[in-house]
Coordinates of N, CA and C in Angstrom, one line a residue:
X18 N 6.7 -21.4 6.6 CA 5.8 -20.5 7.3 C 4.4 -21.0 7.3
X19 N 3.9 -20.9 8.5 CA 2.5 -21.1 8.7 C 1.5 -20.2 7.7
X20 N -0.2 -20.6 8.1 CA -1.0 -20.0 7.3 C -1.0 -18.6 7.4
X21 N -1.2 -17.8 6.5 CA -1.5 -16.2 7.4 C -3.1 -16.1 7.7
X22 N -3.1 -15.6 9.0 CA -4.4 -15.6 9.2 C -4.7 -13.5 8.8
X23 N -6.3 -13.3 9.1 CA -6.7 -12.1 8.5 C -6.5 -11.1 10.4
X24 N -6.6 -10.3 9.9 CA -6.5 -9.5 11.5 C -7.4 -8.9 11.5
X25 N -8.4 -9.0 12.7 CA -9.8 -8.8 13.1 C -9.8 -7.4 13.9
X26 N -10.3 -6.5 12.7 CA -10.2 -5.3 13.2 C -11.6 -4.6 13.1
X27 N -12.7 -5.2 13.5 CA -13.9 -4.8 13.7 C -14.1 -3.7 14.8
X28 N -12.9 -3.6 15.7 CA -13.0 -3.2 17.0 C -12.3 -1.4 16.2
X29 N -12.0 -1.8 15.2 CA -11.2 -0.8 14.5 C -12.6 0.0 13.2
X30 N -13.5 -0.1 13.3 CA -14.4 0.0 12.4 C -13.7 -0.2 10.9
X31 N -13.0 -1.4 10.8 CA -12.7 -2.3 9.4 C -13.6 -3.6 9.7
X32 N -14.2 -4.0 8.7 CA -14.6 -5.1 8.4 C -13.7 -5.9 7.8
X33 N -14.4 -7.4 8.2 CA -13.0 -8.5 7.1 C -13.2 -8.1 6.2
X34 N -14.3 -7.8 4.8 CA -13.9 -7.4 3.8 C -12.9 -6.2 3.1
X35 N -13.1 -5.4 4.0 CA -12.5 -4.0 4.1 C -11.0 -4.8 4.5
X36 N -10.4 -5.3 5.4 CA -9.2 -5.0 5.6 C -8.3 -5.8 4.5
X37 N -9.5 -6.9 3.7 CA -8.5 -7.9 2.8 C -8.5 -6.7 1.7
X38 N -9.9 -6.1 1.3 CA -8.9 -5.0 0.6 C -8.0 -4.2 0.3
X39 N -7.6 -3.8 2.4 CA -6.4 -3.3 1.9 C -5.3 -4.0 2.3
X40 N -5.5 -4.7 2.7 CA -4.5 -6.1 2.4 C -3.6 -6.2 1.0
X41 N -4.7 -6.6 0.2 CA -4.0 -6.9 -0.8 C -3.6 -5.2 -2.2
X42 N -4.2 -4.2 -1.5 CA -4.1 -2.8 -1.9 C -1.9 -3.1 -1.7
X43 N -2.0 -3.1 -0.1 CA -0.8 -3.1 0.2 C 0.4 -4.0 -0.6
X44 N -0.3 -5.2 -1.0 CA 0.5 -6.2 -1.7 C 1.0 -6.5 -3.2
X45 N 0.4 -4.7 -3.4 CA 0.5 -3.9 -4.7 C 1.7 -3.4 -4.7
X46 N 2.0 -3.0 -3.8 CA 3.4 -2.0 -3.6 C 4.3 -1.9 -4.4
X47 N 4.9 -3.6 -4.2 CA 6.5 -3.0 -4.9 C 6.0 -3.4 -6.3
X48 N 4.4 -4.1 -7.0 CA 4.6 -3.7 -8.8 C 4.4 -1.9 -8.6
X49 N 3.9 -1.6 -7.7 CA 3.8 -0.2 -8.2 C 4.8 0.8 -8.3
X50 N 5.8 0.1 -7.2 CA 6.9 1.2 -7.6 C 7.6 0.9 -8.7
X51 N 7.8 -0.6 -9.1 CA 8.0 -1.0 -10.5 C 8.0 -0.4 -12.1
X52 N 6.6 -0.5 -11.7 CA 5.9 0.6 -13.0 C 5.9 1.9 -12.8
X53 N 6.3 2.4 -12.1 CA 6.5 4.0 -11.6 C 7.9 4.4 -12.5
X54 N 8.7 3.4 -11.7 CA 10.4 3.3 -12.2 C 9.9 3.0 -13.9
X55 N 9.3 2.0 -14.1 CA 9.7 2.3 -15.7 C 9.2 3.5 -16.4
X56 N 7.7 3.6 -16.3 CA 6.9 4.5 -17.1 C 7.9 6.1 -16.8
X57 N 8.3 6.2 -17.8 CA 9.5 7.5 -17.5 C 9.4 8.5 -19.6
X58 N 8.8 7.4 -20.1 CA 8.6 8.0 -21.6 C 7.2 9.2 -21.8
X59 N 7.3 10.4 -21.8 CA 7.0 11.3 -22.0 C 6.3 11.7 -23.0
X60 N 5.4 11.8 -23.9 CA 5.6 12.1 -25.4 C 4.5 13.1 -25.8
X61 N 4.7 13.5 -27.0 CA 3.9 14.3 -27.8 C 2.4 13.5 -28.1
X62 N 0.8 14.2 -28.2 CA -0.3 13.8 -28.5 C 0.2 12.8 -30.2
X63 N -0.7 11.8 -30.1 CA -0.4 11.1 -31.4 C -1.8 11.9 -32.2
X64 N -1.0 12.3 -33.5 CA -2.3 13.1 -34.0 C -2.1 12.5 -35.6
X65 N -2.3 11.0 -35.3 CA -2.6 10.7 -37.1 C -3.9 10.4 -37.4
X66 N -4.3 10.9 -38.5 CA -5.6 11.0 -38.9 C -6.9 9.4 -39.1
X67 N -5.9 8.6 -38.6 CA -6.1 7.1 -38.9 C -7.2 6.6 -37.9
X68 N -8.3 6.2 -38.1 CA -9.4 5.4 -37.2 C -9.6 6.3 -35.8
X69 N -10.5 5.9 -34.9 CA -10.5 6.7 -33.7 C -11.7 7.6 -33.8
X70 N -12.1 8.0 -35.1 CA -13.1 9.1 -35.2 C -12.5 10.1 -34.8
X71 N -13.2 11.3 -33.7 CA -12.7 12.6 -33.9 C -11.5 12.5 -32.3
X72 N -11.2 11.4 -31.7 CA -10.8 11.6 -30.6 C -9.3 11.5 -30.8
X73 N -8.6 12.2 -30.1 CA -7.0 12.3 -30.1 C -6.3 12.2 -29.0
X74 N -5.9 11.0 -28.8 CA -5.0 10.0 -27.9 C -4.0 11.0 -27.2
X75 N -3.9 11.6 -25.9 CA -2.8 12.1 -25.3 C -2.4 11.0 -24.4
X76 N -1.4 10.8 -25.4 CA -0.4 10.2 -24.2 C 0.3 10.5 -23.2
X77 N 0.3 11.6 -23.4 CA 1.4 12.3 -22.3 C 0.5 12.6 -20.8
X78 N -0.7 12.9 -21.0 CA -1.3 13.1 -20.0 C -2.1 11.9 -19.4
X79 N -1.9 10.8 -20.1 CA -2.4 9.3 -20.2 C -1.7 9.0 -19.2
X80 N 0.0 9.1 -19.4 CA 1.0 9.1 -18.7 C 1.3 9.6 -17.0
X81 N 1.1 11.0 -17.6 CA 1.3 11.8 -16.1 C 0.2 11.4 -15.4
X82 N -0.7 11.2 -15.6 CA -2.2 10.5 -15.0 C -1.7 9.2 -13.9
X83 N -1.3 8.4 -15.0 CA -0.6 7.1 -14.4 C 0.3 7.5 -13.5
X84 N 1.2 7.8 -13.8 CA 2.2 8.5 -12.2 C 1.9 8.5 -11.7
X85 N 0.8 10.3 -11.6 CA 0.5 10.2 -9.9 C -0.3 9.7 -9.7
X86 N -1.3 8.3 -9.9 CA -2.1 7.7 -9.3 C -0.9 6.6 -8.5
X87 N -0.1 6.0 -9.1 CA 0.9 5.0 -8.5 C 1.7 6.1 -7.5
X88 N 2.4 7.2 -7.7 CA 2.9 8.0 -7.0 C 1.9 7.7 -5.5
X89 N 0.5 8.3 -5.7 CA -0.3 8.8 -4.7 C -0.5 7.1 -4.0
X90 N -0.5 5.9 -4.5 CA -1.0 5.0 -4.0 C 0.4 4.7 -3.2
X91 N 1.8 4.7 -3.4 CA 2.5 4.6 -3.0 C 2.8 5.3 -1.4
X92 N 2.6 6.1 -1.9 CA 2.9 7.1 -0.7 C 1.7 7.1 0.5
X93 N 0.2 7.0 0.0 CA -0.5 6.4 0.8 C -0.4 5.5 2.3
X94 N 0.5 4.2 0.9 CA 1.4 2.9 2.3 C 2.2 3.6 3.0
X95 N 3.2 4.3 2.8 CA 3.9 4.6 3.3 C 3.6 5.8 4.6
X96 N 3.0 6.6 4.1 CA 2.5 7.9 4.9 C 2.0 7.1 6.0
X97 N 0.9 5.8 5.6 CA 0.3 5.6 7.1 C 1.3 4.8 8.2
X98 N 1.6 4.0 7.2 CA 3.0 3.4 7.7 C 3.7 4.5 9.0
X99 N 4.2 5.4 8.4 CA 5.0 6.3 9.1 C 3.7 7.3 10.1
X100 N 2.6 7.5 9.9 CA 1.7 8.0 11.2 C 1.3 6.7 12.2
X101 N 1.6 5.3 11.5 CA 1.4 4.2 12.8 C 2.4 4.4 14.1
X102 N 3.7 4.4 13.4 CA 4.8 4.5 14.4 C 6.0 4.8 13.5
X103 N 6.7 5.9 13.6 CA 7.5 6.5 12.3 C 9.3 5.6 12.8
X104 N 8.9 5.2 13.9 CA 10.2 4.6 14.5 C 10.4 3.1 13.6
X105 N 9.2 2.2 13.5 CA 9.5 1.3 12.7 C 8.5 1.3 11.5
X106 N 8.5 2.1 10.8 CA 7.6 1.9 9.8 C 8.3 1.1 8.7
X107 N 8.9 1.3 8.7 CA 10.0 0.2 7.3 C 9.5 -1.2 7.5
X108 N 9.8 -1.8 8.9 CA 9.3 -3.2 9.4 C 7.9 -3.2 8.9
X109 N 7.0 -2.2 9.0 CA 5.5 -2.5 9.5 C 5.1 -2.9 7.5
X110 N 5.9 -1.7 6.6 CA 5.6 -2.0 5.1 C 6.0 -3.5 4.5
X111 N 7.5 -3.7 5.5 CA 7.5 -4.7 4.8 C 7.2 -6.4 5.4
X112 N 6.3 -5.9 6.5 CA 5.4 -7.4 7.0 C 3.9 -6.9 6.1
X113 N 3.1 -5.8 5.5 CA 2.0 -6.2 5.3 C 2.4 -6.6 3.3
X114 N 3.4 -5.3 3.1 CA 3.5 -5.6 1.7 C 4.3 -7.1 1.4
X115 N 5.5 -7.3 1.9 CA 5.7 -8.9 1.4 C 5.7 -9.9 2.6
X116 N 4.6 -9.8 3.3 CA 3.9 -10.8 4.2 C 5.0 -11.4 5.5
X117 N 6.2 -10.5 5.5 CA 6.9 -11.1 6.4 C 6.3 -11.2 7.6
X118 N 6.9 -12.3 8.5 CA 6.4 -12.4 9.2 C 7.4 -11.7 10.6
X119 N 6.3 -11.2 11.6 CA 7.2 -10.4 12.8 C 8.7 -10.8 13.1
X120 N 9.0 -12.1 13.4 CA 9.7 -12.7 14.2 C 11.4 -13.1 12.8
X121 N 10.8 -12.4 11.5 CA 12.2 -12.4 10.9 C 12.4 -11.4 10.3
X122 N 12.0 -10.5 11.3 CA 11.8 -8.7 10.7 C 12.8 -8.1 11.2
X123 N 13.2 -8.7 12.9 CA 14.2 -8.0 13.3 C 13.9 -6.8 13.8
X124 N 13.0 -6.2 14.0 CA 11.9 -5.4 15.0 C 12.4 -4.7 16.6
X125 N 13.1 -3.5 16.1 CA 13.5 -3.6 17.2 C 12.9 -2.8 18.5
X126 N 11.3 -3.5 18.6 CA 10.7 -2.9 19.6 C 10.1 -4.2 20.0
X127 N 9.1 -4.3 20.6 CA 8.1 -5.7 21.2 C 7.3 -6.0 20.4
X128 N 6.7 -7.5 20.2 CA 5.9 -7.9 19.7 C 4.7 -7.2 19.8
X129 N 3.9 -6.7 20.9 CA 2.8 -6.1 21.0 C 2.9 -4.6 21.1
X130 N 4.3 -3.8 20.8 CA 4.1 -2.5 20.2 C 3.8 -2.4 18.7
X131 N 4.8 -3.5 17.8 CA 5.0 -3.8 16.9 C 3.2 -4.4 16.5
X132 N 2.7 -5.1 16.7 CA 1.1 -5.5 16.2 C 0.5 -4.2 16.5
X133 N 0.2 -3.6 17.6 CA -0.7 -2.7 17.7 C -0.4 -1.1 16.4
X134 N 0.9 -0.8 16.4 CA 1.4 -0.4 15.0 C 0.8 -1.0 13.7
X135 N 0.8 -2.1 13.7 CA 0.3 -2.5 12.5 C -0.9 -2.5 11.8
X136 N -1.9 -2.6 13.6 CA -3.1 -2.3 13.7 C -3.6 -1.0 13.3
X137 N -3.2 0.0 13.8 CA -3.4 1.8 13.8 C -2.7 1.9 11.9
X138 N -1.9 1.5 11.5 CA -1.7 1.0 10.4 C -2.5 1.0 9.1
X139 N -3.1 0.2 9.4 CA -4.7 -0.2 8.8 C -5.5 0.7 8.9
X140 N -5.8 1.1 10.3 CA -6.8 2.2 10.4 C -6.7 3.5 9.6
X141 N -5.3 3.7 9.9 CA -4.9 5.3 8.9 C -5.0 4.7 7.4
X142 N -4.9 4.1 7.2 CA -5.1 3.4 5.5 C -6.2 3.5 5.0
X143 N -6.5 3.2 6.4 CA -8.5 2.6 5.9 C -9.1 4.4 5.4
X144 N -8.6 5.2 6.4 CA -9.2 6.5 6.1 C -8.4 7.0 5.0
X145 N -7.1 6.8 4.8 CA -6.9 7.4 3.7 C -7.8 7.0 2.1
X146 N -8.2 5.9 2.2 CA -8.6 5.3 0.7 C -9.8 4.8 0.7
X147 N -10.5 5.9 1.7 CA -12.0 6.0 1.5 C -12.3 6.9 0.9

């Protein structure tokens, strides 16, 4: 595979910096559903009297915290994903999250429905995670 180049969406009020961010936001994905899938342990506040001073460790809300921040990041890609073009959004997550490239995606629309999707993509991203 060739180099990847960045997609110039200035015309899209993203800047290069802005879109490598969510670039690589996107390329978070599947550890996030990862860690989603494991973190599934639940538990009681740890309340031993040992170091810490007066503060007491809730794990459990430490926990449910973590969820839905991966939950909400997840669904994020996805949601815009599916307001780009809900016909191929599957294709669109999995060219920005694991960099596939168009032409082994199997896409079963045109090359320039398929980019400009990917473009509007970004845009809805961009607004969600401002």
């Amino acid at each position: 595979m060739g180099k990847e180049r960045d997609l110039k969406l200035q015309s899209y009020n993203i800047s290069d910096n802005r879109y490598r961010e969510l670039k690589y936001f996107c390329r978070q994905y599947r550890e996030k559903q990862s860690q989603l899938r494991s973190i599934t342990e639940l538990s009681s506040p740890s309340l031993s009297g040992t170091g810490g001073g007066n503060k007491t460790s809730d794990r459990t809300a430490d926990t449910a915290c973590k969820r839905a921040q991966l939950q909400r990041d997840i669904e994020i890609i996805e949601q815009s994903a599916i307001e780009a073009d809900s016909e191929i959004y599957q294709y669109i997550i999995s060219n920005v999250v694991d960099s596939i490239p168009y032409q082994y995606l199997g896409v079963p629309t045109g090359k320039n429905q398929f980019y400009k999707a990917r473009r509007n993509f970004f845009t809805f991203l961009s607004l969600k995670r401002w």
